[in-house]
PDB file of C-alpha atoms in Angstrom:
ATOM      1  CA  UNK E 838       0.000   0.000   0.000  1.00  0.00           C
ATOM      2  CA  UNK E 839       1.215   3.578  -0.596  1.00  0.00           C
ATOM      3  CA  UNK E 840       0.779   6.869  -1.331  1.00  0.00           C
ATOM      4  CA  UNK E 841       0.803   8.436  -5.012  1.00  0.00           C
ATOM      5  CA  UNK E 842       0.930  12.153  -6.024  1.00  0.00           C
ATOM      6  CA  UNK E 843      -1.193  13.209  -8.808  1.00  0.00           C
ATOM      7  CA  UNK E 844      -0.597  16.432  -9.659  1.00  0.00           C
ATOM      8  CA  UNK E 845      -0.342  17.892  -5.633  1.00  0.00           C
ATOM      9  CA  UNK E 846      -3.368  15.651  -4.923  1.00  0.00           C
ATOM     10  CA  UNK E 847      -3.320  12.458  -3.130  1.00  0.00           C
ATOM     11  CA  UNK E 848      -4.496   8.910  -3.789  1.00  0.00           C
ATOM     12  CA  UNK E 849      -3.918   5.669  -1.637  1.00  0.00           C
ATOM     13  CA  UNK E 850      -3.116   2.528  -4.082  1.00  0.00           C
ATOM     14  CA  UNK E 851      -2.616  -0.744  -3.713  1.00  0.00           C
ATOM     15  CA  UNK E 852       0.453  -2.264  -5.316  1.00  0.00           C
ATOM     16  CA  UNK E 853      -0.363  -6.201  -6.355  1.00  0.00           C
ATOM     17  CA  UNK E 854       3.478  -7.759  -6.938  1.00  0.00           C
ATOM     18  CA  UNK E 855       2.754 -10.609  -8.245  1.00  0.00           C
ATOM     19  CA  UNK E 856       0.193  -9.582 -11.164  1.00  0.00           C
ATOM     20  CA  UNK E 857       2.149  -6.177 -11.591  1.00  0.00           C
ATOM     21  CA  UNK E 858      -1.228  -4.231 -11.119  1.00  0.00           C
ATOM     22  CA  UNK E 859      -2.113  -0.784  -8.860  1.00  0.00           C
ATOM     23  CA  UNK E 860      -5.868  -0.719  -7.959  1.00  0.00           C
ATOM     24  CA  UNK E 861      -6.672   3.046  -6.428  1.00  0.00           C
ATOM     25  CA  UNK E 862      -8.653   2.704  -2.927  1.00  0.00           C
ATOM     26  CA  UNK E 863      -8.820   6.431  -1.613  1.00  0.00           C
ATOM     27  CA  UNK E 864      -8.458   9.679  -2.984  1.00  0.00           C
ATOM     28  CA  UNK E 865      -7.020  12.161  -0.354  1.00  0.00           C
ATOM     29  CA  UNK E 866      -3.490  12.856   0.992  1.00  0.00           C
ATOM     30  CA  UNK E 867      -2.624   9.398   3.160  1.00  0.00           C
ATOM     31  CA  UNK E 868       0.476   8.827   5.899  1.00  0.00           C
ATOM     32  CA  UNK E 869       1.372   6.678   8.439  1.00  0.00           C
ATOM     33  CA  UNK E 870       0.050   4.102   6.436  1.00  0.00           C
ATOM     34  CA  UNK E 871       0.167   0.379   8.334  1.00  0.00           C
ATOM     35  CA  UNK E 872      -1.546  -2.674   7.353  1.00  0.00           C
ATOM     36  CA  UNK E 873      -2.495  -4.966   9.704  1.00  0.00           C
ATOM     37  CA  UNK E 874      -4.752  -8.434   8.036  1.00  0.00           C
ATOM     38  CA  UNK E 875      -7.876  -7.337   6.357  1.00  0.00           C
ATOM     39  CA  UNK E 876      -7.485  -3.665   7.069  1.00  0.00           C
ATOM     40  CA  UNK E 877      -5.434  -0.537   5.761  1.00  0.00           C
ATOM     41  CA  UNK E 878      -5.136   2.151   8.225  1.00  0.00           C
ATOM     42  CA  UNK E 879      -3.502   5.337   7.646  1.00  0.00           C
ATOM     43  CA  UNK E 880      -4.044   9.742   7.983  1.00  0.00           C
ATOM     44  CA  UNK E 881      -5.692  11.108   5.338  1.00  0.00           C
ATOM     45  CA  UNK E 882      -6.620  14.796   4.927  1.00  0.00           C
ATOM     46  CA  UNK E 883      -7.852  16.650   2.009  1.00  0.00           C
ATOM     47  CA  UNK E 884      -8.885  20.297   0.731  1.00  0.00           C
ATOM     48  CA  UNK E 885     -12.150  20.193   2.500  1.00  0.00           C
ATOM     49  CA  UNK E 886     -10.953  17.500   5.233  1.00  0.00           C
ATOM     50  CA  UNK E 887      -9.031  17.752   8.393  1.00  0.00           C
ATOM     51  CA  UNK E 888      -6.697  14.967   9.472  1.00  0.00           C
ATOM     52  CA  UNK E 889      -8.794  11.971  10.159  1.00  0.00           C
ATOM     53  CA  UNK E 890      -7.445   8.440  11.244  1.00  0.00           C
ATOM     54  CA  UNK E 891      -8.994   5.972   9.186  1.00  0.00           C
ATOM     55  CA  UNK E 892      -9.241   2.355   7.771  1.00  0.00           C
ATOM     56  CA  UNK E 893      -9.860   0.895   4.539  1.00  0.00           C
ATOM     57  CA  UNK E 894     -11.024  -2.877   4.181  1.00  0.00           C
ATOM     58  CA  UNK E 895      -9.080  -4.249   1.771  1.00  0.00           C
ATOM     59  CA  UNK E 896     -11.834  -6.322   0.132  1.00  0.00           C
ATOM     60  CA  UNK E 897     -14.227  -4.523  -0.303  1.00  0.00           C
ATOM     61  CA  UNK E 898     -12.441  -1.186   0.025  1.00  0.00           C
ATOM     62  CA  UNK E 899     -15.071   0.605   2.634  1.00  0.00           C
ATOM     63  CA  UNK E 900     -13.780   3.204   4.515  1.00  0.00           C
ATOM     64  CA  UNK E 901     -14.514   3.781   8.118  1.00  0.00           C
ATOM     65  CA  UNK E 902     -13.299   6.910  10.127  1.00  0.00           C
ATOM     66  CA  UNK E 903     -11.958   6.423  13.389  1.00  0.00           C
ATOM     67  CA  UNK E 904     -10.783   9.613  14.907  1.00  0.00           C
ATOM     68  CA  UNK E 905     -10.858  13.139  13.553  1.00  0.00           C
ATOM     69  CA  UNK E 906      -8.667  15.833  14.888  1.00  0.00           C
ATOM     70  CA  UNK E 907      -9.127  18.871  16.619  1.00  0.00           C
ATOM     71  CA  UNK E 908     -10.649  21.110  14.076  1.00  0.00           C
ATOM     72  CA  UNK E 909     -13.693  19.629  13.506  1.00  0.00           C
ATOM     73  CA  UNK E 910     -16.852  20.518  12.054  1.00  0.00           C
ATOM     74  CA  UNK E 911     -15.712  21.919   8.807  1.00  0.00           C
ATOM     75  CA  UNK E 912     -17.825  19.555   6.855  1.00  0.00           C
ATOM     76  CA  UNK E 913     -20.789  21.646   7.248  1.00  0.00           C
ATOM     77  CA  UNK E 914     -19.145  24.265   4.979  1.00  0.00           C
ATOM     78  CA  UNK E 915     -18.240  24.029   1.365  1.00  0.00           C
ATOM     79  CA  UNK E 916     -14.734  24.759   1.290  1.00  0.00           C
ATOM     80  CA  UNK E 917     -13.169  24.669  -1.980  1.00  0.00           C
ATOM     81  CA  UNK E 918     -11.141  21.514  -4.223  1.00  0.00           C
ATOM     82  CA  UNK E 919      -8.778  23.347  -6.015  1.00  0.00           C
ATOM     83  CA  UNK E 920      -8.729  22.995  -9.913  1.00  0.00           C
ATOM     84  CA  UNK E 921      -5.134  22.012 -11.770  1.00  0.00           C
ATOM     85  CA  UNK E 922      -3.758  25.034 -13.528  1.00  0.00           C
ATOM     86  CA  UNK E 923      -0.948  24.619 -16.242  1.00  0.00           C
ATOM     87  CA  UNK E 924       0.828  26.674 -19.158  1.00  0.00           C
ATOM     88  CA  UNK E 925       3.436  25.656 -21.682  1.00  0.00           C
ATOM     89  CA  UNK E 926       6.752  27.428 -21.212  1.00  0.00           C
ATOM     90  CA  UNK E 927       8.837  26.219 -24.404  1.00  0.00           C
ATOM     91  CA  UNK E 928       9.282  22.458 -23.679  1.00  0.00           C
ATOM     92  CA  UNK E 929       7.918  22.511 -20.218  1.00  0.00           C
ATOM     93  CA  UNK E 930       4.460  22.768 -18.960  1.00  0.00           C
ATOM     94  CA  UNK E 931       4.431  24.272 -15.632  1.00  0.00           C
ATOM     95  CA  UNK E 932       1.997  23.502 -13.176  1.00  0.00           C
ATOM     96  CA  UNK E 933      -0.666  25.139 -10.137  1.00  0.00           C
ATOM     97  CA  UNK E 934      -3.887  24.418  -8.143  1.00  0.00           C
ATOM     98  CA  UNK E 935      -6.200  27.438  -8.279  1.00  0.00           C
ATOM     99  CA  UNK E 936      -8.684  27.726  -4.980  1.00  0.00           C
ATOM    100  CA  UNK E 937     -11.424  29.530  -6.774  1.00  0.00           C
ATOM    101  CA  UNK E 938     -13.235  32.366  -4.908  1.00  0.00           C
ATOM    102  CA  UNK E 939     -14.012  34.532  -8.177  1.00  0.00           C
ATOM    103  CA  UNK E 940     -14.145  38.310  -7.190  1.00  0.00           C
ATOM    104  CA  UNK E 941     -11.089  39.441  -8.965  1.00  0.00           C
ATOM    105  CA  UNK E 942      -8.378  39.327  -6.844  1.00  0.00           C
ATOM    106  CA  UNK E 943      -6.030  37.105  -6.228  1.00  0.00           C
ATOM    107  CA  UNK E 944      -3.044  35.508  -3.878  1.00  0.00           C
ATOM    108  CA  UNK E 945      -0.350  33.865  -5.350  1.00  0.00           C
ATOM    109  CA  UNK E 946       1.411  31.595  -2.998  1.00  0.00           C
ATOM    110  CA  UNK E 947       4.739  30.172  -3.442  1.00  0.00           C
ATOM    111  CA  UNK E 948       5.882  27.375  -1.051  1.00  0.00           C
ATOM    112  CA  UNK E 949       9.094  26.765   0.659  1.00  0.00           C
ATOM    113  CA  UNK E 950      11.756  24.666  -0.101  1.00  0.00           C
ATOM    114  CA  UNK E 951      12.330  25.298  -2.675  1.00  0.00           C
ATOM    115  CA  UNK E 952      12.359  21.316  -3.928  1.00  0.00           C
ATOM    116  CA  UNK E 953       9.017  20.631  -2.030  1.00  0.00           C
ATOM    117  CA  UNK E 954       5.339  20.861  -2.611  1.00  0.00           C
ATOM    118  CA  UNK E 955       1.966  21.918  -0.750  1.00  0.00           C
ATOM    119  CA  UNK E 956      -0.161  19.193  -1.798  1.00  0.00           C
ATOM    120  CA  UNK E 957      -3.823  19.793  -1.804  1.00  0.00           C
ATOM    121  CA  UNK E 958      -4.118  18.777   1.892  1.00  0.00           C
ATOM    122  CA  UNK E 959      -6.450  20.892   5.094  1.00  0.00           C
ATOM    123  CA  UNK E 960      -4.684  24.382   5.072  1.00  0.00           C
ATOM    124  CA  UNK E 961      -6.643  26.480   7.106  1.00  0.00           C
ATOM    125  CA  UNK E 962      -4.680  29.984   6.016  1.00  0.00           C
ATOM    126  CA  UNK E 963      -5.583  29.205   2.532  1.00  0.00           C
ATOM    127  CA  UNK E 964      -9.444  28.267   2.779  1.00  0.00           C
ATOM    128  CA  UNK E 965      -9.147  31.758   5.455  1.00  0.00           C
ATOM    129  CA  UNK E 966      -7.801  34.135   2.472  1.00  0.00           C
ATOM    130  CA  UNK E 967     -10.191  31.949   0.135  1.00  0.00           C
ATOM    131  CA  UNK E 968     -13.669  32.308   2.610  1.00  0.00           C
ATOM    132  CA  UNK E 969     -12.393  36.574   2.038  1.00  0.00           C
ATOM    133  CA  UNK E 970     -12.759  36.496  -1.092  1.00  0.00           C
ATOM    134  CA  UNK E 971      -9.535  36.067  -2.506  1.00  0.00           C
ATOM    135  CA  UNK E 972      -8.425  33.610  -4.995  1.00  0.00           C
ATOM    136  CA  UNK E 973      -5.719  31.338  -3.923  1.00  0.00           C
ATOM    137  CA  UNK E 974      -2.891  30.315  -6.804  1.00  0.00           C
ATOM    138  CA  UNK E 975      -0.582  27.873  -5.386  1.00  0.00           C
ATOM    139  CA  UNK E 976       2.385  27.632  -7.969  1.00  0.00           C
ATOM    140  CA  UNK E 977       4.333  24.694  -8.498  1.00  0.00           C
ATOM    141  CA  UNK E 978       7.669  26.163 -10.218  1.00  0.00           C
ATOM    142  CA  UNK E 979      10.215  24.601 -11.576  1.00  0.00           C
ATOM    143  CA  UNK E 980      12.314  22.829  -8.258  1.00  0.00           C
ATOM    144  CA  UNK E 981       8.858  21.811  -6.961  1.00  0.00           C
ATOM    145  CA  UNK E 982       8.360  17.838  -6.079  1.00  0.00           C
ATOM    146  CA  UNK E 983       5.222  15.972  -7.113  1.00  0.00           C
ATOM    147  CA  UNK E 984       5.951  16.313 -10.707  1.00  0.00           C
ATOM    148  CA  UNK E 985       8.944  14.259 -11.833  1.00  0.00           C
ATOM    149  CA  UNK E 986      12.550  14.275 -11.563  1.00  0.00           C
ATOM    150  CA  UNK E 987      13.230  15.776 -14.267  1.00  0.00           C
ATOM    151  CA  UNK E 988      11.101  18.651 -13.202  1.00  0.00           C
ATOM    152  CA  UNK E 989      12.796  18.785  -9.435  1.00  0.00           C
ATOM    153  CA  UNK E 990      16.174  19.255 -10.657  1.00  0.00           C
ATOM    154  CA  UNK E 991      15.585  21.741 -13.236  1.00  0.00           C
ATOM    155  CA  UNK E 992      16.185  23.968 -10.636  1.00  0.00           C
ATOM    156  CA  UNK E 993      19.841  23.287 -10.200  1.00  0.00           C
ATOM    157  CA  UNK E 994      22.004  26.295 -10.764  1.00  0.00           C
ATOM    158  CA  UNK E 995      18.878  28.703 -10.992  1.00  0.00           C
ATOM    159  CA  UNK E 996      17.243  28.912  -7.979  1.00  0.00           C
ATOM    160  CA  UNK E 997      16.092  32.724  -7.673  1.00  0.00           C
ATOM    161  CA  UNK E 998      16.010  33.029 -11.583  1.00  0.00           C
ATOM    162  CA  UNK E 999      14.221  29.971 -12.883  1.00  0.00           C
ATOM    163  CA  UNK E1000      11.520  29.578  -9.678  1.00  0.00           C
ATOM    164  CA  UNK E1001      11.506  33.543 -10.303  1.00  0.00           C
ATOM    165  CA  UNK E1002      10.115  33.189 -13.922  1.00  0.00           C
ATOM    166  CA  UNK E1003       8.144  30.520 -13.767  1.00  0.00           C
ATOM    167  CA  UNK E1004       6.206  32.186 -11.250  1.00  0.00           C
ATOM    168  CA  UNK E1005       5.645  34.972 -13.454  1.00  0.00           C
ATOM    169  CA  UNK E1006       4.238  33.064 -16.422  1.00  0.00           C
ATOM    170  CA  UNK E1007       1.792  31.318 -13.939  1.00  0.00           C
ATOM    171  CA  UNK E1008       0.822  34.948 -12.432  1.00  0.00           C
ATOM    172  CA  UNK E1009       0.497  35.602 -16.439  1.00  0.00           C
ATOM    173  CA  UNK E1010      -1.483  33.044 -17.221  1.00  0.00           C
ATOM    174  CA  UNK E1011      -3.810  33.903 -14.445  1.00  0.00           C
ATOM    175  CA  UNK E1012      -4.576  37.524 -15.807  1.00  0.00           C
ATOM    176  CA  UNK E1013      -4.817  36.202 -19.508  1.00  0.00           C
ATOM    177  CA  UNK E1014      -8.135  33.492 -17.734  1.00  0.00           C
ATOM    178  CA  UNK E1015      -9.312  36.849 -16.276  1.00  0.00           C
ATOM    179  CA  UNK E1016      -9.200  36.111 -12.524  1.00  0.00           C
ATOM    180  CA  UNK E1017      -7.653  38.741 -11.618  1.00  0.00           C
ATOM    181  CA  UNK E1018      -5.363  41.836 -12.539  1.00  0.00           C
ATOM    182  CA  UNK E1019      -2.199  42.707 -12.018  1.00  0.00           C
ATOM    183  CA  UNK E1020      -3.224  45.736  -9.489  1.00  0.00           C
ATOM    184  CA  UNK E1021      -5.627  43.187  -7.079  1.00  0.00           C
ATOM    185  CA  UNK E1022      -2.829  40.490  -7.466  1.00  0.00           C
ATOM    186  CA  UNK E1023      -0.838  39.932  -4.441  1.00  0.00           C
ATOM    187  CA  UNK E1024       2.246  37.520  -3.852  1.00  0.00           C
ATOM    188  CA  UNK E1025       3.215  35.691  -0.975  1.00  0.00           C
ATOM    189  CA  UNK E1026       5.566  33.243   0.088  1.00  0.00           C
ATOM    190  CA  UNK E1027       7.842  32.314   2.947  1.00  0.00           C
ATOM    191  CA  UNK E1028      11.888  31.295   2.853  1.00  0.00           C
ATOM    192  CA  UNK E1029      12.900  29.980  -0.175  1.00  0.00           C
ATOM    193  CA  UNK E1030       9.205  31.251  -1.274  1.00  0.00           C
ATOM    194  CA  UNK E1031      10.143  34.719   0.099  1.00  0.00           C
ATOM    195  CA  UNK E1032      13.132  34.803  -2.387  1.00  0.00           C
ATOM    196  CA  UNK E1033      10.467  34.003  -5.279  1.00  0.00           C
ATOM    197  CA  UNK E1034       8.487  36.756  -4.397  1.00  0.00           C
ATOM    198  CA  UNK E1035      11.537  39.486  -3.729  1.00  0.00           C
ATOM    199  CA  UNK E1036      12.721  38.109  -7.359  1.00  0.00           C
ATOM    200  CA  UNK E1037       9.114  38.665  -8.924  1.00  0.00           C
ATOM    201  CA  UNK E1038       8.744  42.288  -7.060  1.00  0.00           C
ATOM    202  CA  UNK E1039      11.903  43.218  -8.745  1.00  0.00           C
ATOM    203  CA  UNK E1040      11.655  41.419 -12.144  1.00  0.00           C
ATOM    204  CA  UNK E1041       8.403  41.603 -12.942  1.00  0.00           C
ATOM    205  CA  UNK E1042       6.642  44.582 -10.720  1.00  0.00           C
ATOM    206  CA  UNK E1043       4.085  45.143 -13.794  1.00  0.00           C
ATOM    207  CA  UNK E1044       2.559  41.339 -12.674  1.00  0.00           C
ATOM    208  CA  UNK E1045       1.541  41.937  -9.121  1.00  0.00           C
ATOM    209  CA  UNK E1046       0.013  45.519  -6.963  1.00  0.00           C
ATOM    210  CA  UNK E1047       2.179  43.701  -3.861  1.00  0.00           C
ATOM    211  CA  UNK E1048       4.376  41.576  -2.384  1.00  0.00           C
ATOM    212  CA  UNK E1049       4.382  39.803   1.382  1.00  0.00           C
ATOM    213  CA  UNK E1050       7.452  37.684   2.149  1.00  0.00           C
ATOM    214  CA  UNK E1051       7.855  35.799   5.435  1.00  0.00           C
ATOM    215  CA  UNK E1052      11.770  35.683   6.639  1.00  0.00           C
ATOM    216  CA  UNK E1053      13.052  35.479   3.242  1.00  0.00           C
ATOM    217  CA  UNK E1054      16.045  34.262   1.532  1.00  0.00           C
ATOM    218  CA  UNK E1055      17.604  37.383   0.186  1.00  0.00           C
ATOM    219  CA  UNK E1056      21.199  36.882  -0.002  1.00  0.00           C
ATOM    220  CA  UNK E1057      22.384  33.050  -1.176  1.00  0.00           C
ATOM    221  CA  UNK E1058      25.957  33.590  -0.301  1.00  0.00           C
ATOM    222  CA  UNK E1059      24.855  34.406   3.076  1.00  0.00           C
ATOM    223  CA  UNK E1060      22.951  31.510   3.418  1.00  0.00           C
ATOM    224  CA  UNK E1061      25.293  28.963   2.498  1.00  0.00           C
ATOM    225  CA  UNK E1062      27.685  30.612   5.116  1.00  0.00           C
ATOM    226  CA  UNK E1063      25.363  29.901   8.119  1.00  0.00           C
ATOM    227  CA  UNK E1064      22.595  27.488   7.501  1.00  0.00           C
ATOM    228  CA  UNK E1065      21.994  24.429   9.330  1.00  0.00           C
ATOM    229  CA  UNK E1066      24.013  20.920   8.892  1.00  0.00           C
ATOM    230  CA  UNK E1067      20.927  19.491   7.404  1.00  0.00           C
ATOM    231  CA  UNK E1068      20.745  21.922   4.474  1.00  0.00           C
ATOM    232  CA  UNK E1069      24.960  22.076   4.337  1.00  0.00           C
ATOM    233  CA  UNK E1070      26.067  22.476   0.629  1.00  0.00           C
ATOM    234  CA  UNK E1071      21.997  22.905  -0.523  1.00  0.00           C
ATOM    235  CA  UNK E1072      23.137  25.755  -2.579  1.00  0.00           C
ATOM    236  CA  UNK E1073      25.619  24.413  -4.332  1.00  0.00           C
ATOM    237  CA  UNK E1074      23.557  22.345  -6.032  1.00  0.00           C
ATOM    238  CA  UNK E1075      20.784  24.885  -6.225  1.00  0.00           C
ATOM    239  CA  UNK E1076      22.941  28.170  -7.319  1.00  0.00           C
ATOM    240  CA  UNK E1077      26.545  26.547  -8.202  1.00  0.00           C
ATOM    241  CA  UNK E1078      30.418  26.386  -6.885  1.00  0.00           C
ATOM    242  CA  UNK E1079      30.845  28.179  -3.413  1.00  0.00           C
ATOM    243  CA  UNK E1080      33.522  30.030  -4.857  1.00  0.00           C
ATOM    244  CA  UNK E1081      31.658  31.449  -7.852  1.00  0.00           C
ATOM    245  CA  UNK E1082      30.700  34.621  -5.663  1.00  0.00           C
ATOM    246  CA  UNK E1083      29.421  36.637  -8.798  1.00  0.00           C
ATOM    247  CA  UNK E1084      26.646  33.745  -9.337  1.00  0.00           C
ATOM    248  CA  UNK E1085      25.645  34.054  -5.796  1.00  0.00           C
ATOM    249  CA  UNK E1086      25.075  37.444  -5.963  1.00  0.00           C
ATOM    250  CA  UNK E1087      23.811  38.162  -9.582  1.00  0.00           C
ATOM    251  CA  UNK E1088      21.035  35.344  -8.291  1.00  0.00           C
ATOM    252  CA  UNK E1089      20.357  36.884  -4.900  1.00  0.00           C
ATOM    253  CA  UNK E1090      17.345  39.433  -4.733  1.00  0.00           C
ATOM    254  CA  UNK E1091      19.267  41.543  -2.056  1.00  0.00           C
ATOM    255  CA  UNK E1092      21.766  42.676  -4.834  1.00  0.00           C
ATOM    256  CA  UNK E1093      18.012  43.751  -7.198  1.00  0.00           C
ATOM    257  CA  UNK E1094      16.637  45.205  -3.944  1.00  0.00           C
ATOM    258  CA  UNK E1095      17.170  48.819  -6.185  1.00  0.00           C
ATOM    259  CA  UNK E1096      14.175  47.585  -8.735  1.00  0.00           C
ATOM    260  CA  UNK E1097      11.847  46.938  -5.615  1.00  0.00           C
ATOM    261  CA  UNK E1098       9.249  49.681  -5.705  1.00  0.00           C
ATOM    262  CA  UNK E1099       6.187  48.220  -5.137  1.00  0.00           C
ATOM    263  CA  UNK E1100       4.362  47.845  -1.387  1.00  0.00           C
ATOM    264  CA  UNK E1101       6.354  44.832   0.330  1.00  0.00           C
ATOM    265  CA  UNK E1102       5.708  43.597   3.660  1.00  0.00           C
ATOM    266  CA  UNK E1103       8.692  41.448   5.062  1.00  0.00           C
ATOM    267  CA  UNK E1104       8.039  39.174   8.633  1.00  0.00           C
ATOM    268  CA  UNK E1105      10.980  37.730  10.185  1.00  0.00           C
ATOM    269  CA  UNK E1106      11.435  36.194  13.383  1.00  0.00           C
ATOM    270  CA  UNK E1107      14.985  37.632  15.594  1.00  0.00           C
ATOM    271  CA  UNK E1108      15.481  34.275  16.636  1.00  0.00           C
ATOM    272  CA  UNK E1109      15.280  32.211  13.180  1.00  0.00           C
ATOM    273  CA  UNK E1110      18.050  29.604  12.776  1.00  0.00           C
ATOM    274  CA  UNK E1111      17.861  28.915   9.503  1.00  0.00           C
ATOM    275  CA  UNK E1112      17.720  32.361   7.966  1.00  0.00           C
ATOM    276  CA  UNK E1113      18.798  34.821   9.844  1.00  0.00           C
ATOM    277  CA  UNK E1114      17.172  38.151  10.612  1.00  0.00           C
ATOM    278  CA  UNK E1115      20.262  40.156   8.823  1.00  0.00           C
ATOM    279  CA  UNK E1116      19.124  38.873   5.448  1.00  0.00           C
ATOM    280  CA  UNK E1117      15.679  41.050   5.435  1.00  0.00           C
ATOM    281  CA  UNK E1118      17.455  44.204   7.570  1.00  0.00           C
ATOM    282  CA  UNK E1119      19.715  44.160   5.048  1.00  0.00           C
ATOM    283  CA  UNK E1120      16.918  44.208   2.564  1.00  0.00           C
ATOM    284  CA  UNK E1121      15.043  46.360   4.153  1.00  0.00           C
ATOM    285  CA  UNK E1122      17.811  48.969   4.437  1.00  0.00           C
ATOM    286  CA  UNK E1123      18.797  48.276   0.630  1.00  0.00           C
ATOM    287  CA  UNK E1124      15.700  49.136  -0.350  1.00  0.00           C
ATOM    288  CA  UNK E1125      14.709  52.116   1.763  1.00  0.00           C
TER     289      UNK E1125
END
């Protein structure tokens, strides 16, 4: 039994070895998953579900819940599923789930990572901006998971150009569908996210009315001087040699903080390990 990733969403399979078949037995985002005789039991959560424990019989595929988490009661209301958004950028079709409130405006939100992936699982700040009003793009650039390999590492030795871009031609493609303009289109992201947004506020300012970027990556070289063992030498696969300092810096949105004119509100804890504060005061200063 395991887990597959269509396209951010999630669907629990089961794998048969021996006749080389995979029968689907629950659509949703599934973890933890154990089985145990007749039954499957595993997490699952969902756009309009919060995390539930449940079990799947494995014959007849019923599922039963058996435990729901804290937030419950959200059933009664009629969140939204989000609908797969993609565009063709030369060879590459690039990829995003649109949370459809249709007043337009619009939020595009760019995950962390960067190589990672919000898949379409119970995110209360998203179905909050949503229930507002607010469309909700969540853009899968280039570096994202969920959508090959070849995808994932496309990244390599362009993070804060490529993951820039992309970004923009989703934000494009958007405007083009008519949900929203570029004045009532915000963009938001945190860390790696963050960068995406500084890069799109300074490469593409005629895309978005504002930007809001939660402790940011603003200065690469910085980062792969002080960030954590478990990310140790991240960057060099992501931007290139240590020692190629004119990389680092022609990549890093700190050293295009000059093009910034837009509105831009930056969040940043003093105590964050894994980017430190300096990065957005030195932004902040650049830019003032």
């Amino acid at each position: 039994a395991f887990h597959r990733n269509e396209d951010g969403h999630g669907r629990l399979c089961v794998a048969d070895l021996a006749a080389g078949t995979v029968t689907p037995i629950g659509r949703g985002v599934h973890g933890q998953i154990e089985w145990m005789e007749d039954s499957i039991t595993a997490l699952r959560s969902g756009a309009r579900t919060p995390t539930q424990v449940v079990r799947y019989h494995t014959g007849s595929g019923e599922r039963s819940i058996l435990a729901v988490g804290p937030a419950a009661g959200w059933d009664e209301r009629n969140l939204p599923e989000p609908e797969l958004v993609s565009v063709r950028s030369g060879d590459t079709i690039l990829h995003a789930r649109r949370y459809a409130a249709g007043r337009g405006r619009m939020l595009c939100w760019i995950h962390g990572g960067p190589t990672d992936q919000w898949l379409v699982e119970f995110r209360p700040r998203i179905s909050y901006w949503w229930s507002r009003g607010w469309d909700v793009l969540v853009v899968d650039p280039r570096g994202s998971t969920g959508h090959g390999r070849a995808y994932q590492r496309a990244l390599n030795g362009a993070w804060g150009r490529l993951d820039v871009d992309d970004t923009a031609i989703l934000i494009a493609e958007a405007h083009r569908l008519g949900w929203a303009t570029a004045r009532s289109t915000a963009v938001m992201g945190g860390s790696s996210g963050g960068l995406t947004v500084l890069g799109v506020l300074a490469d593409h300012p005629h895309l978005v009315g504002a930007g809001v970027a939660s402790y940011p990556v603003s200065d690469l070289r910085a980062l792969s001087e002080v960030t954590h063992r478990f990310e140790a030498h991240y960057s060099e696969t992501l931007v290139g040699p240590a020692a190629d300092r004119e990389r680092f810096a022609r990549l890093s949105p700190l050293h295009r903080a000059d093009r910034i004119e837009g509105p831009l509100l930056v969040f940043h804890g003093t105590d964050d390990p894994v980017v430190p504060i300096d990065q957005s005061r030195a932004l902040a200063a650049a830019i003032r």
